[in-house]
Amino acid sequence: MTKPTSQEMSMTRQWAQAKLGVSLNEATESTGSLTAVHQNWHICHKNRSIENTPLQIGRKKFARGLATHTVSEIIVRLPSAGKTFTAKIGRDQNFMVAHERTDIAFVVEVEGKEVFRSQAFCGGEPPVAISAPLKGARQFVLRVVGQADFGHGDWAEARVELKNGKKLWLDELPFSGLTPDLSEQPPFSFTYGGEPSEKLLGQWQRQTKIETPDATRTRQTTTWRDPRSGLLVTCEATAYSNFPATEYVLYFKNTGPKDTPILENVRTLDARFSRAGAEAEMTLFRSRGSDCKVDDFEPIEQKLEPKQEVTVGGVNGRSSTATLPFLNVRTPANGVMLGVGWSGQWTATLRRDEKTNLDVQAGLERVHTVLQPGEKIRMPRMLLLFWQGEAMRGHNLLRQFILAHHTPQPGGRQLRSPIAHGNWGMLHVNEHLKRIRAMLDHNIPFEYYWIDAGWYGACRQVQDWWNQAGNWFINRDLYPDGFRPISDLLHKHGKKFLLWFDPERAYRGSQIHREHPEWVVDLGEQEPVMLVNLGIDEARRWVTDHISRMIEDEGIDIYRHDSNIDPLPYWNKIETPDRVGMAEIRHIEGLYAFWDALLERHPNLVIDNCCSGGRRIDLETTGRSIPLWQSDLQCCPWYNPMGSQTQNLGLSHWVPLHSTGANRVGDEYDFRSAVASGFVCNWAGLGDAGFPYAEMKRLMEEVFVIRDYHYGDLYPLTSCVVGDEVWLAYQLDRPDLKSGIVLAFRRKDCPYPALSVQFRSLKAAARYKISYSNGAKSITRSGRQLMEQGLEIRLDQRPCSVLIRYAQVK
């Protein structure tokens, strides 16, 4: 799988050290970097003039160095203390300026002071060798100043000698595309009592504690305390030695005897990034959220033009309805992945200035509150992951990071995406037992038996699944002995049991509403649905204890947590002008505490995060759960398999483990469209005469093959777009297994029977056997042929799909 480079680790290390004070071990020693902060014309080049000709000063040509143009500024960051900077300087003599005169000079600055300034260069002079003392600094600045016209300046053979004796060529340092601001200002901001944190934090008492939870993580906890009001600000930051990633969480606590001044405008991320020049423009790559539409999770790419502002975030209190809270800010050369860990109303704003800078602010959309004595709140988790190269490298690094550090580990083992058979909860227990036995008798491969809504309260008609919410007791007319007859049968045969709940929603008149009206938020008689307030400790404990007891008593292996309610209007209802944001914060904190308690009490439990189908997927929920029903589109009569294809590829750019389901009995195209790292088969009719068991068995066996490859690297082979007239195809590669798969779909109105795809990330000299699920003859090709010439996939029917498997052969 994709592994980080030393340059990626170096950039992350520098950012974590500068902004958060977190230092990693020697295994991730910095390699240094260059940042072209400003240049009046064109962009800075390595080893070529800015006209892309050989570097030439006077009559002397050079093979290496930096070429720039007045007025320019380059920041050089070193991996350790610097001793001396040397170079040969002068005006470049390329064809554009060789016959022109100018007046430029070269300047070296250390800690804001000039340590070298050259004579004036007009053009044609021979190179001048220089040596500038760095005095132990780890950062210095190169400037070319003077006349703007024809001011082509070269720092040829630019090199640094470090105090440890090591010598570095500047052209070998990372330099292109996007670079972060590395000033020592914290990467967050807030306003407190009307004053900006930038002004306040330097005056407050600061303390730092460093821990190493394991071999891959360094955790630094930094606190700032206001001596007047007692406000304690805590930044808990974690840097990783095996990924170019840093994440952190902010906390605010009132340690004083009275209410604090107003805390507002909290931006957990407040950071600046810059691009190298006009040829390396920044773009924002993101995915839509899940809104029960055919384009759910479709990727979106936006160029970030000068003076442009883009804002994305949660909708109605759910984190991934409109936009998935993972962003890739990228240039053609590199970028940074941003992840937001908050399951409510987050926001992120990206602002370009008129030059080369991008300011990114992210956090809670609404915070304007006092904190009462002893009160503590948390903010969203922020993740930054730096990458270099082509864009999918960044996505694959993120995928592997999520798998390693933000994926549940039931029983201490890496989660395997569940493969299940889905069923309606308003069926009698005998019908469930019949279906389970039918699958067992016909050797249908599956892992979980899934019972969805409708099993509780007084459910009798289809619509009762909605209006019985809040009556979380088993309907004994349907399940006289509870779920034990089902779970016991499953466990006897090595299978497991999933059960659906919707504990944040209560219908008017339900058990929870009648017995504990103080636990629910009521919008009034016109709205029968109420929010169970998980921000109330007693309510959360009751929900936790009740569901935990059912997990134990009924033999539940996957707790399916749905949340069919938009909570923002309910939070707004109970907030006061000086407590804006508190209801949301307490509810989301309560959700995390509820899930964490379940996982602590039941170490082998898996939590399925539904939330109306994929509307609460973020950095916090991925670490505690898996979205097994990523969109409610698959529930709808207007469902289109194209939606499943787009969802699976779009969401897989960011989150490796997720699933959805297929409903159309015997439809191979629909089935294969829905298979992700996991799968839910909702074929009805199990146990009935004429049911296509052989077809179901064949396709379910295919799901188990596909699943393993979702733990590897992803490569889109076509665009990920909505449209019935095109193909969609992608590759999943497992270099550790020396094999992979390609899934290809010719959609229903696509006029093209063939698609040529170029494989990615193979060994050029190796040979690969290619096999097809549709029975086409297997072939053998070299990695070079597959990557350069490609492979033609032909499907004469439409719609149609194929699973292609490849494996390295000796």
mmCIF file with all atom_site columns, C-alpha atoms in Angstrom, residues 451-453 498-505 547 557-565 591 594-595 606-616 624-629:
data_model
loop_
_atom_site.group_PDB
_atom_site.id
_atom_site.type_symbol
_atom_site.label_atom_id
_atom_site.label_alt_id
_atom_site.label_comp_id
_atom_site.label_asym_id
_atom_site.label_entity_id
_atom_site.label_seq_id
_atom_site.pdbx_PDB_ins_code
_atom_site.Cartn_x
_atom_site.Cartn_y
_atom_site.Cartn_z
_atom_site.occupancy
_atom_site.B_iso_or_equiv
_atom_site.pdbx_formal_charge
_atom_site.auth_seq_id
_atom_site.auth_comp_id
_atom_site.auth_asym_id
_atom_site.auth_atom_id
_atom_site.pdbx_PDB_model_num
ATOM 1  C CA . ILE A 1 451 ? -33.096 -6.750 11.221 1.00 0.00 ? 451 ILE A CA 1
ATOM 2  C CA . ASP A 1 452 ? -34.044 -3.164 10.493 1.00 0.00 ? 452 ASP A CA 1
ATOM 3  C CA . ALA A 1 453 ? -36.824 -0.886 11.754 1.00 0.00 ? 453 ALA A CA 1
ATOM 4  C CA . LEU A 1 498 ? -27.470 -6.862 13.653 1.00 0.00 ? 498 LEU A CA 1
ATOM 5  C CA . LEU A 1 499 ? -30.365 -4.858 15.123 1.00 0.00 ? 499 LEU A CA 1
ATOM 6  C CA . TRP A 1 500 ? -31.574 -1.345 14.265 1.00 0.00 ? 500 TRP A CA 1
ATOM 7  C CA . PHE A 1 501 ? -32.289 1.478  16.754 1.00 0.00 ? 501 PHE A CA 1
ATOM 8  C CA . ASP A 1 502 ? -33.143 5.181  16.435 1.00 0.00 ? 502 ASP A CA 1
ATOM 9  C CA . PRO A 1 503 ? -32.522 6.397  20.008 1.00 0.00 ? 503 PRO A CA 1
ATOM 10 C CA . GLU A 1 504 ? -32.202 10.137 19.356 1.00 0.00 ? 504 GLU A CA 1
ATOM 11 C CA . ARG A 1 505 ? -35.804 10.369 18.123 1.00 0.00 ? 505 ARG A CA 1
ATOM 12 C CA . ILE A 1 547 ? -29.432 -0.550 24.787 1.00 0.00 ? 547 ILE A CA 1
ATOM 13 C CA . ASP A 1 557 ? -23.315 -8.237 17.557 1.00 0.00 ? 557 ASP A CA 1
ATOM 14 C CA . ILE A 1 558 ? -23.831 -5.031 15.548 1.00 0.00 ? 558 ILE A CA 1
ATOM 15 C CA . TYR A 1 559 ? -25.688 -2.136 17.098 1.00 0.00 ? 559 TYR A CA 1
ATOM 16 C CA . ARG A 1 560 ? -27.215 -0.167 14.201 1.00 0.00 ? 560 ARG A CA 1
ATOM 17 C CA . HIS A 1 561 ? -27.591 3.492  15.196 1.00 0.00 ? 561 HIS A CA 1
ATOM 18 C CA . ASP A 1 562 ? -29.978 5.437  12.996 1.00 0.00 ? 562 ASP A CA 1
ATOM 19 C CA . SER A 1 563 ? -30.877 9.086  13.584 1.00 0.00 ? 563 SER A CA 1
ATOM 20 C CA . ASN A 1 564 ? -33.811 10.195 11.462 1.00 0.00 ? 564 ASN A CA 1
ATOM 21 C CA . ILE A 1 565 ? -33.980 13.734 12.766 1.00 0.00 ? 565 ILE A CA 1
ATOM 22 C CA . LEU A 1 591 ? -23.326 10.880 21.459 1.00 0.00 ? 591 LEU A CA 1
ATOM 23 C CA . PHE A 1 594 ? -22.804 6.906  24.605 1.00 0.00 ? 594 PHE A CA 1
ATOM 24 C CA . TRP A 1 595 ? -20.934 5.064  21.854 1.00 0.00 ? 595 TRP A CA 1
ATOM 25 C CA . VAL A 1 606 ? -19.530 -3.151 16.070 1.00 0.00 ? 606 VAL A CA 1
ATOM 26 C CA . ILE A 1 607 ? -21.489 0.100  15.715 1.00 0.00 ? 607 ILE A CA 1
ATOM 27 C CA . ASP A 1 608 ? -23.214 0.789  12.398 1.00 0.00 ? 608 ASP A CA 1
ATOM 28 C CA . ASN A 1 609 ? -23.547 4.539  11.833 1.00 0.00 ? 609 ASN A CA 1
ATOM 29 C CA . CYS A 1 610 ? -26.602 5.195  9.649  1.00 0.00 ? 610 CYS A CA 1
ATOM 30 C CA . CYS A 1 611 ? -28.146 8.636  10.353 1.00 0.00 ? 611 CYS A CA 1
ATOM 31 C CA . SER A 1 612 ? -30.717 8.591  7.529  1.00 0.00 ? 612 SER A CA 1
ATOM 32 C CA . GLY A 1 613 ? -28.125 6.928  5.349  1.00 0.00 ? 613 GLY A CA 1
ATOM 33 C CA . GLY A 1 614 ? -24.620 8.407  5.521  1.00 0.00 ? 614 GLY A CA 1
ATOM 34 C CA . ARG A 1 615 ? -25.350 11.852 6.976  1.00 0.00 ? 615 ARG A CA 1
ATOM 35 C CA . ARG A 1 616 ? -22.945 11.610 9.900  1.00 0.00 ? 616 ARG A CA 1
ATOM 36 C CA . ARG A 1 624 ? -16.069 4.421  16.451 1.00 0.00 ? 624 ARG A CA 1
ATOM 37 C CA . SER A 1 625 ? -18.310 2.972  13.742 1.00 0.00 ? 625 SER A CA 1
ATOM 38 C CA . ILE A 1 626 ? -18.817 2.008  10.113 1.00 0.00 ? 626 ILE A CA 1
ATOM 39 C CA . PRO A 1 627 ? -21.551 3.344  7.784  1.00 0.00 ? 627 PRO A CA 1
ATOM 40 C CA . LEU A 1 628 ? -23.234 0.181  6.516  1.00 0.00 ? 628 LEU A CA 1
ATOM 41 C CA . TRP A 1 629 ? -26.010 2.078  4.716  1.00 0.00 ? 629 TRP A CA 1
#
